[in-house]
Amino acid sequence: MLIDAHCHVWRIGENDHEWPTPDLAAIHRDFDLKDLEQDSNSNDLSGVVLVQSQPSERDTVWLLSLAAADPLALGVVGWTDLSASDAPNRIAALARDPWLKGLRPMLQDLANDWIFDPKLAPAIEAMLAAGLSFDALVKPRHLPAILELVRRWPDLRVVIDHGAKPEIAAGRLDPWREQMAALAARPGVHCKLSGLLTEAGDAPTAEVVAPYAMHLIDVFGPDRLMWGSDWPVLNLAGDYPSWRAMCEAWVPPEQQPALFGETARRFYRL
């Protein structure tokens, strides 16, 4: 069983599309699940988690419709404005769709302490009430805030997307390394082994990425680390089969069933 815990689809100019922009020529076109099946070149791909790529409820509703129609899509991580005054009602309405598994507020583009705005508390409570997970799309500068978030909301199921996008191109391991270890010490926090190649700059090789990937594998372990392709963003730095093979080489065989499927299935309640 292979479950891809993080992939995207989009249609240029539709569903409030804002990104990717034309300068990213390799991915500035429509991508759908048929493209994913072709690019993965895999006959054992059991399913995928569709993750929002636009800060838009329209995008989320569209993803939910895809999940309802295509058996490859096992769940959706969507978006809504957590700071809106009616956010709890919006979250409850979205969560009535059984394909919605979590929300992702795209923190990487927001202030480090945005998540602590008091007006967000009702939205987080609504996520907890609906049984939704929290995908933390963050950069290393946000990690102290995420640690505080899980201290304040210990029952919130949090997964760190793309290993928090470490500064691989700059060769900078610290303080990211210590901060990720601190998050891994919180038993409810999960992480995705995804998105690392696109952080490696002009040298997206296994040798460059390995110290970061191995650290995530070491501190989170297979029961709280899940594999994701970040396709088609992955195409900016590599390809699906190569990224999968790279990660399989890092993960001991006995850990692969969990990391490449079971952990995502359990965390997202697929």
GROMACS .gro file of C-alpha atoms in nm:
model
  270
    1MET     CA    1   0.000   0.000   0.000
    2LEU     CA    2   0.141   0.337  -0.108
    3ILE     CA    3  -0.045   0.647   0.005
    4ASP     CA    4   0.088   0.980  -0.115
    5ALA     CA    5   0.013   1.211   0.178
    6HIS     CA    6   0.066   1.535  -0.011
    7CYS     CA    7  -0.014   1.622  -0.369
    8HIS     CA    8  -0.189   1.902  -0.555
    9VAL     CA    9  -0.408   1.950  -0.859
   10TRP     CA   10  -0.511   2.279  -1.015
   11ARG     CA   11  -0.659   2.441  -1.321
   12ILE     CA   12  -0.499   2.762  -1.440
   13GLY     CA   13  -0.746   3.049  -1.418
   14GLU     CA   14  -1.015   2.848  -1.235
   15ASN     CA   15  -1.120   2.797  -0.872
   16ASP     CA   16  -0.957   3.123  -0.759
   17HIS     CA   17  -0.623   3.012  -0.901
   18GLU     CA   18  -0.335   3.244  -0.802
   19TRP     CA   19  -0.031   3.014  -0.803
   20PRO     CA   20   0.177   2.885  -0.979
   21THR     CA   21   0.254   3.195  -1.178
   22PRO     CA   22   0.375   3.196  -1.541
   23ASP     CA   23   0.740   3.234  -1.441
   24LEU     CA   24   0.727   2.874  -1.309
   25ALA     CA   25   0.695   2.733  -1.657
   26ALA     CA   26   0.743   2.368  -1.557
   27ILE     CA   27   0.423   2.367  -1.352
   28HIS     CA   28   0.221   2.653  -1.501
   29ARG     CA   29  -0.041   2.432  -1.663
   30ASP     CA   30  -0.339   2.226  -1.558
   31PHE     CA   31  -0.265   1.917  -1.350
   32ASP     CA   32  -0.520   1.651  -1.264
   33LEU     CA   33  -0.523   1.304  -1.112
   34LYS     CA   34  -0.473   1.135  -1.448
   35ASP     CA   35  -0.148   1.330  -1.484
   36LEU     CA   36  -0.048   1.210  -1.139
   37GLU     CA   37  -0.112   0.847  -1.225
   38GLN     CA   38   0.102   0.885  -1.537
   39ASP     CA   39   0.387   1.075  -1.365
   40SER     CA   40   0.402   0.839  -1.067
   41ASN     CA   41   0.471   0.544  -1.299
   42SER     CA   42   0.350   0.323  -1.018
   43ASN     CA   43   0.111   0.029  -1.012
   44ASP     CA   44   0.090   0.023  -0.630
   45LEU     CA   45  -0.035   0.376  -0.564
   46SER     CA   46  -0.337   0.310  -0.342
   47GLY     CA   47  -0.446   0.668  -0.293
   48VAL     CA   48  -0.353   1.029  -0.235
   49VAL     CA   49  -0.435   1.317  -0.006
   50LEU     CA   50  -0.528   1.625  -0.209
   51VAL     CA   51  -0.393   1.940  -0.044
   52GLN     CA   52  -0.517   2.289  -0.122
   53SER     CA   53  -0.291   2.511  -0.328
   54GLN     CA   54  -0.499   2.830  -0.324
   55PRO     CA   55  -0.620   3.030  -0.022
   56SER     CA   56  -0.977   2.979  -0.135
   57GLU     CA   57  -1.286   2.791  -0.025
   58ARG     CA   58  -1.381   2.759  -0.390
   59ASP     CA   59  -1.062   2.561  -0.448
   60THR     CA   60  -1.146   2.343  -0.148
   61VAL     CA   61  -1.500   2.273  -0.266
   62TRP     CA   62  -1.362   2.178  -0.608
   63LEU     CA   63  -1.110   1.938  -0.448
   64LEU     CA   64  -1.391   1.780  -0.247
   65SER     CA   65  -1.586   1.721  -0.568
   66LEU     CA   66  -1.282   1.551  -0.722
   67ALA     CA   67  -1.243   1.328  -0.418
   68ALA     CA   68  -1.605   1.222  -0.437
   69ALA     CA   69  -1.565   1.127  -0.803
   70ASP     CA   70  -1.219   0.963  -0.817
   71PRO     CA   71  -1.126   0.661  -0.600
   72LEU     CA   72  -0.759   0.761  -0.609
   73ALA     CA   73  -0.834   1.062  -0.386
   74LEU     CA   74  -0.876   0.942  -0.028
   75GLY     CA   75  -0.919   1.279   0.139
   76VAL     CA   76  -0.875   1.655   0.114
   77VAL     CA   77  -0.686   1.910   0.321
   78GLY     CA   78  -0.865   2.234   0.248
   79TRP     CA   79  -0.863   2.603   0.333
   80THR     CA   80  -1.090   2.855   0.494
   81ASP     CA   81  -1.017   3.190   0.651
   82LEU     CA   82  -0.960   3.100   1.015
   83SER     CA   83  -0.968   3.468   1.110
   84ALA     CA   84  -1.317   3.533   0.969
   85SER     CA   85  -1.589   3.611   1.219
   86ASP     CA   86  -1.799   3.324   1.081
   87ALA     CA   87  -1.508   3.078   1.060
   88PRO     CA   88  -1.663   2.826   1.303
   89ASN     CA   89  -1.978   2.804   1.091
   90ARG     CA   90  -1.773   2.775   0.771
   91ILE     CA   91  -1.561   2.499   0.920
   92ALA     CA   92  -1.865   2.308   1.041
   93ALA     CA   93  -2.024   2.335   0.697
   94LEU     CA   94  -1.712   2.216   0.515
   95ALA     CA   95  -1.662   1.933   0.763
   96ARG     CA   96  -2.001   1.790   0.678
   97ASP     CA   97  -1.834   1.662   0.363
   98PRO     CA   98  -1.677   1.328   0.464
   99TRP     CA   99  -1.384   1.381   0.225
  100LEU     CA  100  -1.253   1.680   0.423
  101LYS     CA  101  -0.982   1.559   0.660
  102GLY     CA  102  -0.802   1.878   0.761
  103LEU     CA  103  -0.734   2.245   0.698
  104ARG     CA  104  -0.418   2.432   0.600
  105PRO     CA  105  -0.393   2.808   0.663
  106MET     CA  106  -0.067   2.853   0.463
  107LEU     CA  107   0.131   2.999   0.751
  108GLN     CA  108   0.451   3.028   0.547
  109ASP     CA  109   0.335   3.365   0.411
  110LEU     CA  110   0.206   3.498   0.742
  111ALA     CA  111   0.365   3.657   1.047
  112ASN     CA  112   0.532   3.419   1.292
  113ASP     CA  113   0.277   3.489   1.565
  114TRP     CA  114  -0.034   3.511   1.343
  115ILE     CA  115  -0.171   3.187   1.480
  116PHE     CA  116  -0.196   3.339   1.828
  117ASP     CA  117  -0.442   3.611   1.727
  118PRO     CA  118  -0.725   3.565   1.982
  119LYS     CA  119  -0.989   3.577   1.708
  120LEU     CA  120  -0.853   3.248   1.571
  121ALA     CA  121  -0.937   3.052   1.887
  122PRO     CA  122  -1.300   2.982   1.786
  123ALA     CA  123  -1.181   2.845   1.452
  124ILE     CA  124  -0.935   2.608   1.619
  125GLU     CA  125  -1.207   2.495   1.858
  126ALA     CA  126  -1.429   2.429   1.557
  127MET     CA  127  -1.156   2.221   1.395
  128LEU     CA  128  -1.126   2.014   1.711
  129ALA     CA  129  -1.502   1.969   1.731
  130ALA     CA  130  -1.512   1.851   1.370
  131GLY     CA  131  -1.216   1.615   1.412
  132LEU     CA  132  -1.008   1.798   1.153
  133SER     CA  133  -0.630   1.798   1.145
  134PHE     CA  134  -0.406   2.103   1.105
  135ASP     CA  135  -0.149   2.104   0.825
  136ALA     CA  136   0.128   2.346   0.921
  137LEU     CA  137   0.279   2.488   0.603
  138VAL     CA  138   0.566   2.671   0.768
  139LYS     CA  139   0.926   2.779   0.736
  140PRO     CA  140   1.190   2.738   1.008
  141ARG     CA  141   1.114   3.084   1.150
  142HIS     CA  142   0.765   2.962   1.244
  143LEU     CA  143   0.876   2.658   1.443
  144PRO     CA  144   0.881   2.822   1.789
  145ALA     CA  145   0.522   2.935   1.727
  146ILE     CA  146   0.415   2.586   1.620
  147LEU     CA  147   0.568   2.443   1.936
  148GLU     CA  148   0.368   2.693   2.139
  149LEU     CA  149   0.056   2.612   1.936
  150VAL     CA  150   0.073   2.244   2.029
  151ARG     CA  151   0.136   2.336   2.391
  152ARG     CA  152  -0.177   2.551   2.398
  153TRP     CA  153  -0.388   2.302   2.198
  154PRO     CA  154  -0.254   1.957   2.292
  155ASP     CA  155  -0.552   1.777   2.135
  156LEU     CA  156  -0.505   1.940   1.794
  157ARG     CA  157  -0.363   1.691   1.544
  158VAL     CA  158  -0.078   1.878   1.376
  159VAL     CA  159   0.137   1.769   1.083
  160ILE     CA  160   0.438   1.972   0.970
  161ASP     CA  161   0.439   1.994   0.592
  162HIS     CA  162   0.766   1.947   0.402
  163GLY     CA  163   0.972   1.915   0.720
  164ALA     CA  164   0.916   2.290   0.773
  165LYS     CA  165   1.109   2.370   0.453
  166PRO     CA  166   1.462   2.364   0.598
  167GLU     CA  167   1.724   2.588   0.441
  168ILE     CA  168   1.889   2.309   0.245
  169ALA     CA  169   2.028   2.529  -0.032
  170ALA     CA  170   2.220   2.727   0.231
  171GLY     CA  171   2.338   2.410   0.406
  172ARG     CA  172   2.185   2.533   0.733
  173LEU     CA  173   2.083   2.258   0.974
  174ASP     CA  174   2.056   2.460   1.295
  175PRO     CA  175   1.845   2.575   1.470
  176TRP     CA  176   1.600   2.381   1.249
  177ARG     CA  177   1.742   2.050   1.369
  178GLU     CA  178   1.686   2.124   1.739
  179GLN     CA  179   1.345   2.281   1.679
  180MET     CA  180   1.219   1.981   1.486
  181ALA     CA  181   1.345   1.749   1.759
  182ALA     CA  182   1.153   1.957   2.014
  183LEU     CA  183   0.835   1.924   1.808
  184ALA     CA  184   0.891   1.552   1.763
  185ALA     CA  185   0.904   1.521   2.141
  186ARG     CA  186   0.536   1.620   2.147
  187PRO     CA  187   0.355   1.288   2.090
  188GLY     CA  188   0.070   1.432   1.885
  189VAL     CA  189   0.286   1.606   1.626
  190HIS     CA  190   0.343   1.440   1.288
  191CYS     CA  191   0.557   1.541   0.992
  192LYS     CA  192   0.573   1.487   0.617
  193LEU     CA  193   0.879   1.361   0.434
  194SER     CA  194   0.801   1.579   0.136
  195GLY     CA  195   0.901   1.899  -0.039
  196LEU     CA  196   1.271   1.874   0.041
  197LEU     CA  197   1.405   1.859  -0.313
  198THR     CA  198   1.260   2.197  -0.400
  199GLU     CA  199   1.441   2.351  -0.102
  200ALA     CA  200   1.781   2.226  -0.223
  201GLY     CA  201   1.845   2.504  -0.474
  202ASP     CA  202   2.067   2.421  -0.767
  203ALA     CA  203   2.178   2.088  -0.619
  204PRO     CA  204   1.865   1.880  -0.554
  205THR     CA  205   2.056   1.557  -0.499
  206ALA     CA  206   2.024   1.276  -0.248
  207GLU     CA  207   2.357   1.369  -0.093
  208VAL     CA  208   2.247   1.727  -0.027
  209VAL     CA  209   1.902   1.638   0.105
  210ALA     CA  210   1.996   1.328   0.308
  211PRO     CA  211   2.103   1.499   0.636
  212TYR     CA  212   1.764   1.670   0.660
  213ALA     CA  213   1.561   1.367   0.560
  214MET     CA  214   1.750   1.138   0.794
  215HIS     CA  215   1.695   1.375   1.083
  216LEU     CA  216   1.319   1.367   1.025
  217ILE     CA  217   1.324   0.989   0.999
  218ASP     CA  218   1.524   0.967   1.321
  219VAL     CA  219   1.325   1.205   1.543
  220PHE     CA  220   0.971   1.129   1.422
  221GLY     CA  221   1.005   0.762   1.334
  222PRO     CA  222   0.778   0.576   1.092
  223ASP     CA  223   0.467   0.606   1.308
  224ARG     CA  224   0.464   0.987   1.294
  225LEU     CA  225   0.633   1.054   0.961
  226MET     CA  226   0.446   1.015   0.634
  227TRP     CA  227   0.573   1.023   0.278
  228GLY     CA  228   0.445   1.276   0.029
  229SER     CA  229   0.546   1.369  -0.322
  230ASP     CA  230   0.440   1.736  -0.322
  231TRP     CA  231   0.360   1.667  -0.686
  232PRO     CA  232   0.350   1.856  -0.919
  233VAL     CA  233   0.561   2.117  -0.735
  234LEU     CA  234   0.814   1.834  -0.720
  235ASN     CA  235   0.861   1.874  -1.095
  236LEU     CA  236   1.057   2.194  -1.033
  237ALA     CA  237   1.342   1.987  -0.889
  238GLY     CA  238   1.295   1.622  -0.982
  239ASP     CA  239   1.037   1.361  -1.071
  240TYR     CA  240   0.802   1.130  -0.887
  241PRO     CA  241   0.979   0.792  -0.930
  242SER     CA  242   1.319   0.937  -0.841
  243TRP     CA  243   1.192   1.107  -0.523
  244ARG     CA  244   1.018   0.790  -0.414
  245ALA     CA  245   1.328   0.579  -0.479
  246MET     CA  246   1.544   0.831  -0.294
  247CYS     CA  247   1.324   0.808   0.015
  248GLU     CA  248   1.299   0.430  -0.002
  249ALA     CA  249   1.679   0.416   0.010
  250TRP     CA  250   1.677   0.617   0.334
  251VAL     CA  251   1.402   0.423   0.510
  252PRO     CA  252   1.472   0.073   0.648
  253PRO     CA  253   1.245  -0.190   0.486
  254GLU     CA  254   1.068  -0.268   0.813
  255GLN     CA  255   0.965   0.098   0.849
  256GLN     CA  256   0.839   0.144   0.496
  257PRO     CA  257   0.482   0.013   0.535
  258ALA     CA  258   0.410   0.274   0.802
  259LEU     CA  259   0.595   0.566   0.650
  260PHE     CA  260   0.467   0.506   0.295
  261GLY     CA  261   0.104   0.445   0.386
  262GLU     CA  262  -0.020   0.340   0.726
  263THR     CA  263   0.075   0.658   0.913
  264ALA     CA  264  -0.106   0.879   0.662
  265ARG     CA  265  -0.410   0.651   0.667
  266ARG     CA  266  -0.427   0.667   1.046
  267PHE     CA  267  -0.349   1.038   1.088
  268TYR     CA  268  -0.597   1.159   0.827
  269ARG     CA  269  -0.855   0.891   0.916
  270LEU     CA  270  -0.872   0.786   0.553
   0.00000   0.00000   0.00000
